[in-house]
Coordinates of C-alpha atoms and ligand atoms in Angstrom, one line a residue:
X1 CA 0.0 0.0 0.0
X2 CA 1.3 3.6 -1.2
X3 CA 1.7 5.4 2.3
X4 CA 1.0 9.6 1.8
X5 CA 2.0 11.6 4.3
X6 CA 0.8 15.7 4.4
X7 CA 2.6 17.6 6.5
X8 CA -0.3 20.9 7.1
X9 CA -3.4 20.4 7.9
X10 CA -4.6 23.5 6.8
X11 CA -7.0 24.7 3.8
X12 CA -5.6 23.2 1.3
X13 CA -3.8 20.0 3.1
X14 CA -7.2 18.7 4.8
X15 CA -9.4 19.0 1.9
X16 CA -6.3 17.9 -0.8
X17 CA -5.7 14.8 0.7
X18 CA -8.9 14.1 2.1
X19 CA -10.3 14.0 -1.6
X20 CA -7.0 11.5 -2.1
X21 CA -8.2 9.2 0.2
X22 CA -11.8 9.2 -1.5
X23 CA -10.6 8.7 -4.7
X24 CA -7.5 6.3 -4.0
X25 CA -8.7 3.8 -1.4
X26 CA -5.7 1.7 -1.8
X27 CA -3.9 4.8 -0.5
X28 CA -3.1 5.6 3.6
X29 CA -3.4 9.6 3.6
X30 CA -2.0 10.2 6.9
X31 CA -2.2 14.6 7.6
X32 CA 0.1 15.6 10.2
X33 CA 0.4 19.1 11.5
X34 CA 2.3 21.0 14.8
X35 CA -1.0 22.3 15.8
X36 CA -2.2 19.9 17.9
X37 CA -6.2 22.2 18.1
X38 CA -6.1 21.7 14.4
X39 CA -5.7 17.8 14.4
X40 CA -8.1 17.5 17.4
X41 CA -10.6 19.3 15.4
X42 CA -9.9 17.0 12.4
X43 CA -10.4 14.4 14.7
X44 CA -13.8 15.5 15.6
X45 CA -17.3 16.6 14.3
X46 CA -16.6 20.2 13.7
X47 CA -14.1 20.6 11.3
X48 CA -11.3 22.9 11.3
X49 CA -12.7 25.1 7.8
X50 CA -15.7 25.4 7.1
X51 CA -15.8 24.4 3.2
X52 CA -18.7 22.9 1.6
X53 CA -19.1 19.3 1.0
X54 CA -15.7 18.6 3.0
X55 CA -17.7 17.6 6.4
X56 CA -19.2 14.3 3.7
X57 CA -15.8 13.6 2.1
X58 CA -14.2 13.5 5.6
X59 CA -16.9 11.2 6.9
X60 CA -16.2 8.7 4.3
X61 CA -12.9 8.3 4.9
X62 CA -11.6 9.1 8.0
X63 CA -10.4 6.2 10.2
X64 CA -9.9 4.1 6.8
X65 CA -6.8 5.4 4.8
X66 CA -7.7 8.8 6.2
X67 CA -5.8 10.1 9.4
X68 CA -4.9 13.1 11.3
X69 CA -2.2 13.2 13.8
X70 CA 0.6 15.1 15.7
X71 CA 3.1 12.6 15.2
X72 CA 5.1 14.1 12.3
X73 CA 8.0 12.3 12.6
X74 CA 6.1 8.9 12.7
X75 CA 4.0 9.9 9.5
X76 CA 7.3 11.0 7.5
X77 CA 8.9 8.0 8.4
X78 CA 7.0 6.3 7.4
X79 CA 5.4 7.5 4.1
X80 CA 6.8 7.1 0.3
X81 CA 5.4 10.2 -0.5
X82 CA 5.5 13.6 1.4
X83 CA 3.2 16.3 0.3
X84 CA 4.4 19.6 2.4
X85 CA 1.4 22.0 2.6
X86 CA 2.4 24.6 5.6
X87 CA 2.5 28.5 5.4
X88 CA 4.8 30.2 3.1
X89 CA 4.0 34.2 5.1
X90 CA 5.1 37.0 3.3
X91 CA 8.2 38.3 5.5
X92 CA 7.8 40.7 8.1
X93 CA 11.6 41.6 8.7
X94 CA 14.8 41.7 7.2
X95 CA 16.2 41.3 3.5
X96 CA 13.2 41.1 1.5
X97 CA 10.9 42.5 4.1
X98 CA 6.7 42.9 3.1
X99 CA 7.7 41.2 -0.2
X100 CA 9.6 38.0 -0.2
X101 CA 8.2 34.7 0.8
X102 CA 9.3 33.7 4.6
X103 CA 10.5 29.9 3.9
X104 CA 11.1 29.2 7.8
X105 CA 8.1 26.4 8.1
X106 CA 9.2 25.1 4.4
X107 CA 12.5 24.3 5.4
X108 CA 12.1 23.4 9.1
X109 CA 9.6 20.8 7.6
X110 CA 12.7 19.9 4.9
X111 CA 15.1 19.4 7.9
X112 CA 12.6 17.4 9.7
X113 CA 12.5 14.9 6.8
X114 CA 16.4 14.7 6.5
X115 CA 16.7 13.8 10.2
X116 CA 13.5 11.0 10.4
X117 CA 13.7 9.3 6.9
X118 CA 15.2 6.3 6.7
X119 CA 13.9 5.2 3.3
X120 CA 13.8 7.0 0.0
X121 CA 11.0 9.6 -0.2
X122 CA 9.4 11.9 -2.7
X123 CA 8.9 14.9 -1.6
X124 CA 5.9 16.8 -2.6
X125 CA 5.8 21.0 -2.8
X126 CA 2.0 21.6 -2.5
X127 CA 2.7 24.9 -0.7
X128 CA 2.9 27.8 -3.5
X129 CA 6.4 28.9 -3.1
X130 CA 9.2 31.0 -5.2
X131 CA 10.5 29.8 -8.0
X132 CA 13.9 27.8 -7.1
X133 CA 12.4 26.6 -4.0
X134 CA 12.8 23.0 -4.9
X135 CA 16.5 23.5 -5.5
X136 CA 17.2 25.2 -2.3
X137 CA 15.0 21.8 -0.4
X138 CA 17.1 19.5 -2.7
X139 CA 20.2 20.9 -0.7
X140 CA 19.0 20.7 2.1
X141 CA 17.5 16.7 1.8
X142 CA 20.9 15.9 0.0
X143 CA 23.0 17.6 2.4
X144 CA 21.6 15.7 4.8
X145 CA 20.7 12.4 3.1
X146 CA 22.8 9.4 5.0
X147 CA 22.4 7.6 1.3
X148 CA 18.8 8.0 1.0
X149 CA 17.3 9.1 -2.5
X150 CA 15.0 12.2 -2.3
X151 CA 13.1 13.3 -5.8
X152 CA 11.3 17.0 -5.1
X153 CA 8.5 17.2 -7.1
X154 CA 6.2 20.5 -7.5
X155 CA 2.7 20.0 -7.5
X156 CA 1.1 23.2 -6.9
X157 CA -2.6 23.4 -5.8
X158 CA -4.9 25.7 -7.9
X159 CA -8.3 25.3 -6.1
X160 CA -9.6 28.0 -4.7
X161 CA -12.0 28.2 -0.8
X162 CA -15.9 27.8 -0.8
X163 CA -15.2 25.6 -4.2
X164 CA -12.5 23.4 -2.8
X165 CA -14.1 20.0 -3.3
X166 CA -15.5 20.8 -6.3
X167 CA -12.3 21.9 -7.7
X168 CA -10.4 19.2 -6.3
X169 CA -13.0 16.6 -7.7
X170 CA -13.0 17.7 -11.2
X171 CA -10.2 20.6 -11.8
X172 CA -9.2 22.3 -14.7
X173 CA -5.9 20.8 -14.9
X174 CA -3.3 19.0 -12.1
X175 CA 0.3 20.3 -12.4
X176 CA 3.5 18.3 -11.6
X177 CA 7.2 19.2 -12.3
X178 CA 9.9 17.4 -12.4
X179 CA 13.3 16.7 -12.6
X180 CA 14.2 15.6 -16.3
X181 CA 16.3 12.5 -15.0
X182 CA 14.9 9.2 -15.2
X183 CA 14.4 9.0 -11.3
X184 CA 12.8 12.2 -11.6
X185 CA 10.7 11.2 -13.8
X186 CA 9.7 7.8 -12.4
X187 CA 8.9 9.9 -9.6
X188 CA 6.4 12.3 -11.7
X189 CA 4.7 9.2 -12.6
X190 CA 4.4 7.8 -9.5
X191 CA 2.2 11.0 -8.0
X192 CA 0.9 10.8 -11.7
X193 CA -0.6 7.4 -11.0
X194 CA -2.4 9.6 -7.5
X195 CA -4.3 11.5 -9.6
X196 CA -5.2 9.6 -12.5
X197 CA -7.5 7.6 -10.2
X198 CA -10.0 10.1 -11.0
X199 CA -8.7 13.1 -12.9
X200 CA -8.4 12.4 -17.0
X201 CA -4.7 12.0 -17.6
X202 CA -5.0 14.5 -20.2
X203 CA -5.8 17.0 -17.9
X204 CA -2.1 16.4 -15.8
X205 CA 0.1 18.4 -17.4
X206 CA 4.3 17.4 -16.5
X207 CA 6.6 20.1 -17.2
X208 CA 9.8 21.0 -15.4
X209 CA 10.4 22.0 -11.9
X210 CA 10.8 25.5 -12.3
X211 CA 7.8 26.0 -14.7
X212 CA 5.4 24.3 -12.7
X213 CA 6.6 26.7 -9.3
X214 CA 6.3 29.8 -12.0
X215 CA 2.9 28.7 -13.0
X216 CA 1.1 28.5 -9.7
X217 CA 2.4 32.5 -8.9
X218 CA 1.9 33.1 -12.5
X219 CA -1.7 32.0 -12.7
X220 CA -2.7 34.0 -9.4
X221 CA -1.6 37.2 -10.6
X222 CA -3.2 36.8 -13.9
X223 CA -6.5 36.3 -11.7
X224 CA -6.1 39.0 -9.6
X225 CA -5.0 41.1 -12.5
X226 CA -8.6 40.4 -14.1
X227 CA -10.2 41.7 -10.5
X228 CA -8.0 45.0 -10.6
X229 CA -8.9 45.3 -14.4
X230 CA -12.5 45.3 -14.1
X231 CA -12.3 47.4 -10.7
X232 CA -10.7 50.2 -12.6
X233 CA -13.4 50.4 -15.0
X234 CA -16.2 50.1 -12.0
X235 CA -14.9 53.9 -11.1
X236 CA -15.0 55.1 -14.5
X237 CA -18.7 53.3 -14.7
X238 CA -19.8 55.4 -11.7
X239 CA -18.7 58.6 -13.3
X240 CA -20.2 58.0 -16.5
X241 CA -23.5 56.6 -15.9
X242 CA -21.9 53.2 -17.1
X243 CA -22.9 50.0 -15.9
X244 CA -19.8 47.5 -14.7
X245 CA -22.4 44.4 -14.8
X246 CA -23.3 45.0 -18.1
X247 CA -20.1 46.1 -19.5
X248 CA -18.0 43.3 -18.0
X249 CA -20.8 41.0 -19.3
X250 CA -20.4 42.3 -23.0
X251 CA -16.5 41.9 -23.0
X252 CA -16.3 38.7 -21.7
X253 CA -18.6 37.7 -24.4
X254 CA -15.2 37.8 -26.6
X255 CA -13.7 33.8 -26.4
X256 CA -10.8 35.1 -26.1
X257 CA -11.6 37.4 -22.9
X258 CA -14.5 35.0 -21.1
X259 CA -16.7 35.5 -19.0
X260 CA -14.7 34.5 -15.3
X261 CA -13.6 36.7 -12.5
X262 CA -15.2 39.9 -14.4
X263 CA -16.8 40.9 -10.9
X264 CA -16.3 44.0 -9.9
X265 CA -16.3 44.3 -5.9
X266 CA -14.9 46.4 -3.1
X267 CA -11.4 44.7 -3.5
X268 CA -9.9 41.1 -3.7
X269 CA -8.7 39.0 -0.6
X270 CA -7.9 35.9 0.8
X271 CA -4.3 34.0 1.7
X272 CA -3.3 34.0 -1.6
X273 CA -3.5 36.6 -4.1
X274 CA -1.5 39.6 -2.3
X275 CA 0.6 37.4 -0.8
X276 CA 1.7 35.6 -4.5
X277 CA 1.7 38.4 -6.1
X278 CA 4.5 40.3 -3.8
X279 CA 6.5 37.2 -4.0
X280 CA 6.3 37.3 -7.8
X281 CA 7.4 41.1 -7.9
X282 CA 10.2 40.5 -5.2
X283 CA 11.6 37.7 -7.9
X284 CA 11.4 40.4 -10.7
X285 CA 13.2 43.0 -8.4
X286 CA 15.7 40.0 -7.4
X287 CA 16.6 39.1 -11.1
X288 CA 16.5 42.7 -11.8
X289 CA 13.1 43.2 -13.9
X290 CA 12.2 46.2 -12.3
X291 CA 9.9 47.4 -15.0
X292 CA 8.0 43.8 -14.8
X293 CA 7.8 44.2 -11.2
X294 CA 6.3 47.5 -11.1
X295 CA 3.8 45.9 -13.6
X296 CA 2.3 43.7 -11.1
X297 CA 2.5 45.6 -8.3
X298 CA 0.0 48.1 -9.6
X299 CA -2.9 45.3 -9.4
X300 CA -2.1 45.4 -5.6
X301 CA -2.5 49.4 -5.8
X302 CA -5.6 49.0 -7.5
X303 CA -6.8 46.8 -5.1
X304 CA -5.9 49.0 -2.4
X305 CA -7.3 52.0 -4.5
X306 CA -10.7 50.5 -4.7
X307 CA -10.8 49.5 -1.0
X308 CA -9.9 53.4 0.0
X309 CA -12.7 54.5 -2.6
X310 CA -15.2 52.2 -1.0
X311 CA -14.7 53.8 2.5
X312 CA -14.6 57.4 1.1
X313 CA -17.9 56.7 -0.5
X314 CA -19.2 55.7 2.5
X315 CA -18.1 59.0 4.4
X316 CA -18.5 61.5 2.0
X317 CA -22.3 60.0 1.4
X318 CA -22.8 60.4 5.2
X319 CA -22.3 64.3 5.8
X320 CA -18.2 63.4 5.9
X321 CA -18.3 62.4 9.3
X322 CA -18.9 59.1 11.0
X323 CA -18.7 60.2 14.5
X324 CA -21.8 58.7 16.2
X325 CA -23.1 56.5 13.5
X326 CA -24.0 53.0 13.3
X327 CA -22.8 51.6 10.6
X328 CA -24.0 47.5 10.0
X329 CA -21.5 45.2 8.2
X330 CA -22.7 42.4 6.4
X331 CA -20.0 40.1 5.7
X332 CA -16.7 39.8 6.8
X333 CA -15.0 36.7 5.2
X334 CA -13.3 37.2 2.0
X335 CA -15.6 35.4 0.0
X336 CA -19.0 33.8 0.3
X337 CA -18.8 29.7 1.4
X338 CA -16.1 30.0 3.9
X339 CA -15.1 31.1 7.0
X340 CA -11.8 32.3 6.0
X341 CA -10.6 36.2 6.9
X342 CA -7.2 36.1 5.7
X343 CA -6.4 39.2 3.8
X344 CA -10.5 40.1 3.6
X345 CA -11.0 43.5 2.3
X346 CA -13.5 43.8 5.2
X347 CA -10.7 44.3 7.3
X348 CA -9.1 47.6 6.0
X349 CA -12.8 49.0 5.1
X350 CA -13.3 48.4 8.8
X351 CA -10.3 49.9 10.2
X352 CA -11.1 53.1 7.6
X353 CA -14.9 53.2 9.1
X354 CA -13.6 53.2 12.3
X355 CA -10.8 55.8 11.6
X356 CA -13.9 58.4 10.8
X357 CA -15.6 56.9 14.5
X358 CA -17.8 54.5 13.4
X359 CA -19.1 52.0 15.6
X360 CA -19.6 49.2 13.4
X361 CA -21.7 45.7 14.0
X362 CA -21.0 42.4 12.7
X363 CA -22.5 40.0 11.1
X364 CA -21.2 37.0 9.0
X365 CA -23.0 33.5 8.6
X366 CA -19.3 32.2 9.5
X367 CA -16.9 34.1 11.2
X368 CA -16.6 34.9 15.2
X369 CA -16.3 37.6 17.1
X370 CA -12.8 36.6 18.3
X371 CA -11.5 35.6 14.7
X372 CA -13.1 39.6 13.7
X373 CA -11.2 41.3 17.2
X374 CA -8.2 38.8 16.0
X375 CA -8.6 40.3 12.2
X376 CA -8.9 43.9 13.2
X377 CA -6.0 43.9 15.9
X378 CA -3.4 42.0 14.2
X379 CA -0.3 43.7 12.4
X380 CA 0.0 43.0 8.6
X381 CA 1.1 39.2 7.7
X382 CA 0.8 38.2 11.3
X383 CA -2.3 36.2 10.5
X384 CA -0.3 33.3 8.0
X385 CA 1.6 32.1 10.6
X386 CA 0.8 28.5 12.1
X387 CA -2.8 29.9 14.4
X388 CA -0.7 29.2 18.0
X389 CA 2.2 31.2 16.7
X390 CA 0.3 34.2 16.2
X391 CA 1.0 37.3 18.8
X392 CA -1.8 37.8 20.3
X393 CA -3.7 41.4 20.9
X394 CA -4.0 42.7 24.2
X395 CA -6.3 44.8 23.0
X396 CA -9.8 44.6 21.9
X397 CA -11.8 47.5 19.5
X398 CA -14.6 48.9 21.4
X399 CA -17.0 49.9 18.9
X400 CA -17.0 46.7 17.0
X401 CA -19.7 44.9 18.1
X402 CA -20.9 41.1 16.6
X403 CA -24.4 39.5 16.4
X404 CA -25.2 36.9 14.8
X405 CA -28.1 37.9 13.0
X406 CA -28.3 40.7 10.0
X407 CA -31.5 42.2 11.3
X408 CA -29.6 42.7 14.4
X409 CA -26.7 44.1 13.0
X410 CA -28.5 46.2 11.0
X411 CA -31.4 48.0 13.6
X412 CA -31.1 51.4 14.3
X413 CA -28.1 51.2 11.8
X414 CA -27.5 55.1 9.8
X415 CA -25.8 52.9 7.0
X416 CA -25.0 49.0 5.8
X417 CA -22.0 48.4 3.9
X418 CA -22.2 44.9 2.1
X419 CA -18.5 43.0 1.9
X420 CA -19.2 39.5 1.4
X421 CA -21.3 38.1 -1.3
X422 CA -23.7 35.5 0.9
X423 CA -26.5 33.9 -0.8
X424 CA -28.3 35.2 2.5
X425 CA -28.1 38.7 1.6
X426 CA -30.4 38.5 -1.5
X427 CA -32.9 37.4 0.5
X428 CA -33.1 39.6 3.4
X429 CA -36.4 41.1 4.1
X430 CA -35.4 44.8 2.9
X431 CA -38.6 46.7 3.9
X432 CA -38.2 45.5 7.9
X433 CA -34.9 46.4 7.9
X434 CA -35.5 49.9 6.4
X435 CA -38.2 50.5 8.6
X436 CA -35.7 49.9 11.6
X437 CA -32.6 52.0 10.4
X438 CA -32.0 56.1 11.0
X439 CA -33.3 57.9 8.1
X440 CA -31.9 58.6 5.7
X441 CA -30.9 54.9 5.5
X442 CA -27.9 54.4 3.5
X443 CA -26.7 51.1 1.6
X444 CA -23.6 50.6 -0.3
X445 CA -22.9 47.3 -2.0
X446 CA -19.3 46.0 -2.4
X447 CA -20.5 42.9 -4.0
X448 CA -23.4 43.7 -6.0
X449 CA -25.9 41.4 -4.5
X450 CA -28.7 43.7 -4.2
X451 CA -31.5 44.8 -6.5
X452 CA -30.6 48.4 -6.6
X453 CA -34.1 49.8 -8.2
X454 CA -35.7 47.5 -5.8
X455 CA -34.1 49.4 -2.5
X456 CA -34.2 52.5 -3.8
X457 CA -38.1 51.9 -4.4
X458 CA -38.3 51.6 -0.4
X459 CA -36.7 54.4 0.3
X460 CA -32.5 53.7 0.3
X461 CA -29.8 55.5 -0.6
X462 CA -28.2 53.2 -2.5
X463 CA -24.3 52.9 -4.0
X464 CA -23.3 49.3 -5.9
X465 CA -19.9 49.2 -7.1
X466 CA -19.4 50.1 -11.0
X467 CA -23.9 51.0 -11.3
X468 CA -25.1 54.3 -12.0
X469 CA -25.1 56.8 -9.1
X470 CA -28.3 57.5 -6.9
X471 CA -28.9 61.4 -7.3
X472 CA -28.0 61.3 -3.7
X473 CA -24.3 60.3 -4.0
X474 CA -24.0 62.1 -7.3
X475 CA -24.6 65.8 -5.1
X476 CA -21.9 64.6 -2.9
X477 CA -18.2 66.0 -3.1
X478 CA -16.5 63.4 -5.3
X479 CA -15.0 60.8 -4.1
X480 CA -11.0 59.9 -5.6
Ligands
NAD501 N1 -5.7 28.5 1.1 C1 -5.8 28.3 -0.2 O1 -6.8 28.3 -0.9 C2 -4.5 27.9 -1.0 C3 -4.6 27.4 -2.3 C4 -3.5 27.0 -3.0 C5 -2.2 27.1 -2.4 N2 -2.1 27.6 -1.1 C6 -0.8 27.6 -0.5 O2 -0.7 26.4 0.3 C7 0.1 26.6 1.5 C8 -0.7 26.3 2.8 O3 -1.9 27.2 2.8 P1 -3.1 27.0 3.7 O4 -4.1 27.9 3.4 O5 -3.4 25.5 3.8 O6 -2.4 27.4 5.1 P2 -2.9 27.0 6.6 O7 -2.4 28.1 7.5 O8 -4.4 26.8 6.6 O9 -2.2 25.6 6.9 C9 -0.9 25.4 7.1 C10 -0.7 24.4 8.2 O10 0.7 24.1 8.3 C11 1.0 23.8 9.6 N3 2.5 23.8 9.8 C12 3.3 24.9 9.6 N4 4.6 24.5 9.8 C13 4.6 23.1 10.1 C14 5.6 22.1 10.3 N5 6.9 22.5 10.3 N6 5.2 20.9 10.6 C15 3.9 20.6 10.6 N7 2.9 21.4 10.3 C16 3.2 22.7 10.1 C17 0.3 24.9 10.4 O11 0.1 24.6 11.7 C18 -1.0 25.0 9.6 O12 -2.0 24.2 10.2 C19 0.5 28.1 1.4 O13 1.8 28.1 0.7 C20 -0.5 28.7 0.5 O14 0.0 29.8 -0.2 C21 -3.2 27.9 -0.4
UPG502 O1 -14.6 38.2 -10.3 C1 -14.1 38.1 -9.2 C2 -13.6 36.9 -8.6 C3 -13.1 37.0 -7.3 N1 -13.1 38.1 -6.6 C4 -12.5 38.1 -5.2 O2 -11.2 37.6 -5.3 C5 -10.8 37.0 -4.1 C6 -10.2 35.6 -4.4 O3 -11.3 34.8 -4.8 P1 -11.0 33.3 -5.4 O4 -9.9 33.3 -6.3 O5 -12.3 32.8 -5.8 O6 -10.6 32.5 -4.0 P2 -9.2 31.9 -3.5 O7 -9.6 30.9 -2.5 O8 -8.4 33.1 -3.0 O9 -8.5 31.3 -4.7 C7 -7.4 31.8 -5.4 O10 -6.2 31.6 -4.7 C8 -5.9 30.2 -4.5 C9 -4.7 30.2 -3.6 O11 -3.5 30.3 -4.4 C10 -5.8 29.5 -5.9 O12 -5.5 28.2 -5.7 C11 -7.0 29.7 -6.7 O13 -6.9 29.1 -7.9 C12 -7.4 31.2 -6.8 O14 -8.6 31.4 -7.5 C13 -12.1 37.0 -3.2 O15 -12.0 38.1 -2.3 C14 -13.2 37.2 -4.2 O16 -14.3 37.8 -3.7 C15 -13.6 39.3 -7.1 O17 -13.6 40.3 -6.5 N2 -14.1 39.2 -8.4

């Protein structure tokens, strides 16, 4: 029996191998991580993530060829094949500081394997990491080997939260890269034979090391660069009388546009796409590509750009001031279907709502009160590091309060800002919670969600990224 062994039991290592297991039942998947909360909650009936469809895939398998456990070393020991899934932070200090990717769990996890293998292993990069990265783990394994054979393979993971079992069930493509020797290659194969247990081999692409480690940061920026595109025309939209839905719609009609990630919305976010992205312009700056690394950084100014424009809207539609208003936040993960906070663009509207003295409340379908005081507290990066190795706050902000319930959050609210695109919200009984706000009610919409005739028919003041502007908001000072 093919023993797997995933060190990270995070986002992408629980649901990755759990789907494994599903799909491979000749496999052992064991998932091994230093947290030991983490593998507890594995272990249990709530799950770690929320993501749907996981709670059913974990159910299925777990306690056949699907464990979690603390004991790393016995796992890696043990397994032929070592997928390594644990954060890559951006760093926070030194050479490469707010930029480069910090490699300190990578390689602790890489000197872990030198010291407890006894066997030959392949080694497995599922974390998204700079390009090189397997050369600097090969040293490190080979350095270290005592005679054993290690192959480092790159097998970067492309799905993305709220979709992850979806994605992993039937995805676009899986990537692998190799080493072009024949070991290296008998190793490809061999996490080839993985996924062709349920993925069309057509749809595994093999290429070398380097390009697959390129692709992954190369494919994220691409994304995100389609989110900053189409938010730069949402401004232009609101000072023309444009519409973003209908105009992203009619040019991702052209095949060779389509139709995905055309969504305008108050700003990207999650682990990934900030994070990749400064990692891919610290390698331009490193090989001296300045002019391609200013290129990408601008979809991060963008990004911050439209995040900054959302909050202005919100004060300068207000009178410019804040100060002793409620203002009700609906959403606060990142995107709908998960719990997930890292790098939300809730966070930094927040912190600018509360800058003008806001007192904001809560509420999200999936996130707590602690993880929100956590989110709001916490110094830039500090949130990708392993959960118990996060400083903690000794501070909590006073005027955010969370319920757990959007007619709550929203009663005797002077304005709603919308920041996460839950189902929920399209349904929520407008009229009642018009009739409880202070008048006049206001209602701006990061993520479109809302009928904007329909509110404005009850009596809102309504802004939707990239749609026409209410009267109201078109009197107001503008907003850059
Ligand atoms: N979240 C996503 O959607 C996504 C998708 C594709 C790729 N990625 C990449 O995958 C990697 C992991 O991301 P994630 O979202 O799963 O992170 P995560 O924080 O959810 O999980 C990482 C886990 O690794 C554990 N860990 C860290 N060092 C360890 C060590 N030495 N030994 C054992 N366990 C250790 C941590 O305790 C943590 O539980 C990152 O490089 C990320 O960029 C993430
Ligand atoms: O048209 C769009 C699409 C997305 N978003 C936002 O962009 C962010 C990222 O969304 P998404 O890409 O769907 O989620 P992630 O889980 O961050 O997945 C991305 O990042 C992962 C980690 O690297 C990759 O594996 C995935 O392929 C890649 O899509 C979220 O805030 C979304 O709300 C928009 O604003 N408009």
């Amino acid at each position: 029996m093919v023993k797997i062994c995933c060190i990270g039991a995070g986002y992408v290592g629980g649901p990755t191998m759990a789907v494994i297991a599903l799909k491979c039942p000749a496999v052992e998947v064991v998932v091994v991580d230093i947290s030991v909360a983490r593998i507890n909650a594995w272990n249990s009936d709530q799950l770690p993530i929320y993501e749907p469809g996981l709670d059913d895939v974990v159910r299925q398998c777990r306690g056949k060829n699907l464990f979690f456990s603390t004991d790393v070393e016995k796992h890696v020991f043990e397994a032929d094949i070592i997928f390594v899934s644990v954060n890559t932070p951006t760093k926070t200090s030194g050479l490469g500081a707010g930029k480069a990717a910090d490699l300190t769990y990578w390689e602790s996890a890489a000197r872990m394997i030198a010291d407890v293998s006894k066997s030959d292993k392949i080694v497995v990069e599922k974390s998204t990491v700079p390009v090189k990265t397997a050369e600097a783990i090969e040293k490190i394994l080979t350095h270290n080997s005592k005679g054993i054979n290690y192959q480092i393979l790159s097998n970067p993971e492309f799905l993305a939260e709220g979709t992850a079992i979806q994605d992993l069930f039937n995805p676009d493509r899986v990537l692998i890269g190799g080493r072009k020797t024949p070991e290296g290659q008998k190793a490809v194969q061999a996490l080839k034979a993985v996924y062709t247990q349920w993925v069309p081999e057509d749809r595994v692409i093999t290429t070398n090391l380097w390009s697959a480690e390129l692709t992954k940061l190369a494919a994220n920026a691409i994304l995100a660069k389609r989110i900053s595109s189409i938010n730069s025309i949402s401004a232009l939209c609101e000072a023309t009388g444009a519409n973003i839905t209908e105009v992203a719609y009619s040019v991702g009609k052209d095949s060779r546009i389509g139709p995905k990630f055309l969504n305008a919305s108050v700003g990207f976010g999650g682990s990934c796409f900030q994070k990749d992205i400064l990692n891919l312009v610290y390698i331009c700056e490193c090989y001296g590509f300045l002019e391609a690394a200013n290129y990408w950084k601008t979809v991060i100014k963008i990004n911050d750009y439209q995040k900054s424009r959302f909050v202005n809207r919100v004060v300068a539609s207000m009178f410019n001031t804040l100060s002793g208003k409620k203002i009700a936040v609906l959403g606060f993960a990142f995107k709908k279907d998960t719990g997930d906070t890292r790098e939300t663009p809730a966070i930094d509207v927040c912190k600018g709502l509360l800058a003008d003295k806001a007192s904001i409340s809560i509420y999200d379908p999936q996130v707590t009160e602690d993880q929100i005081q956590r989110d709001l507290t916490m110094n830039k990066f500090d949130w990708d590091h392993p959960i118990h190795l996060q400083p903690m706050s000794p501070t909590t902000v006073k005027k955010v309060s969370v319920t757990w319930d959007a007619y709550e959050a929203t009663k005797g609210a002077h304005g709603i800002c919308i920041l996460t695109e839950w189902d929920e919200f399209k349904g929520l009984d407008y009229q009642k919670i018009y009739d409880n706000m202070q008048k006049p009610a206001f209602l701006f919409d990061g993520r479109n969600v809302v009928d904007v005739e329909k509110l404005r028919e009850i009596g809102f003041v309504v802004y939707s990224i990239g749609k026409p502007l209410d009267t109201w908001l078109g009197v107001m000072p503008a907003v850059v």
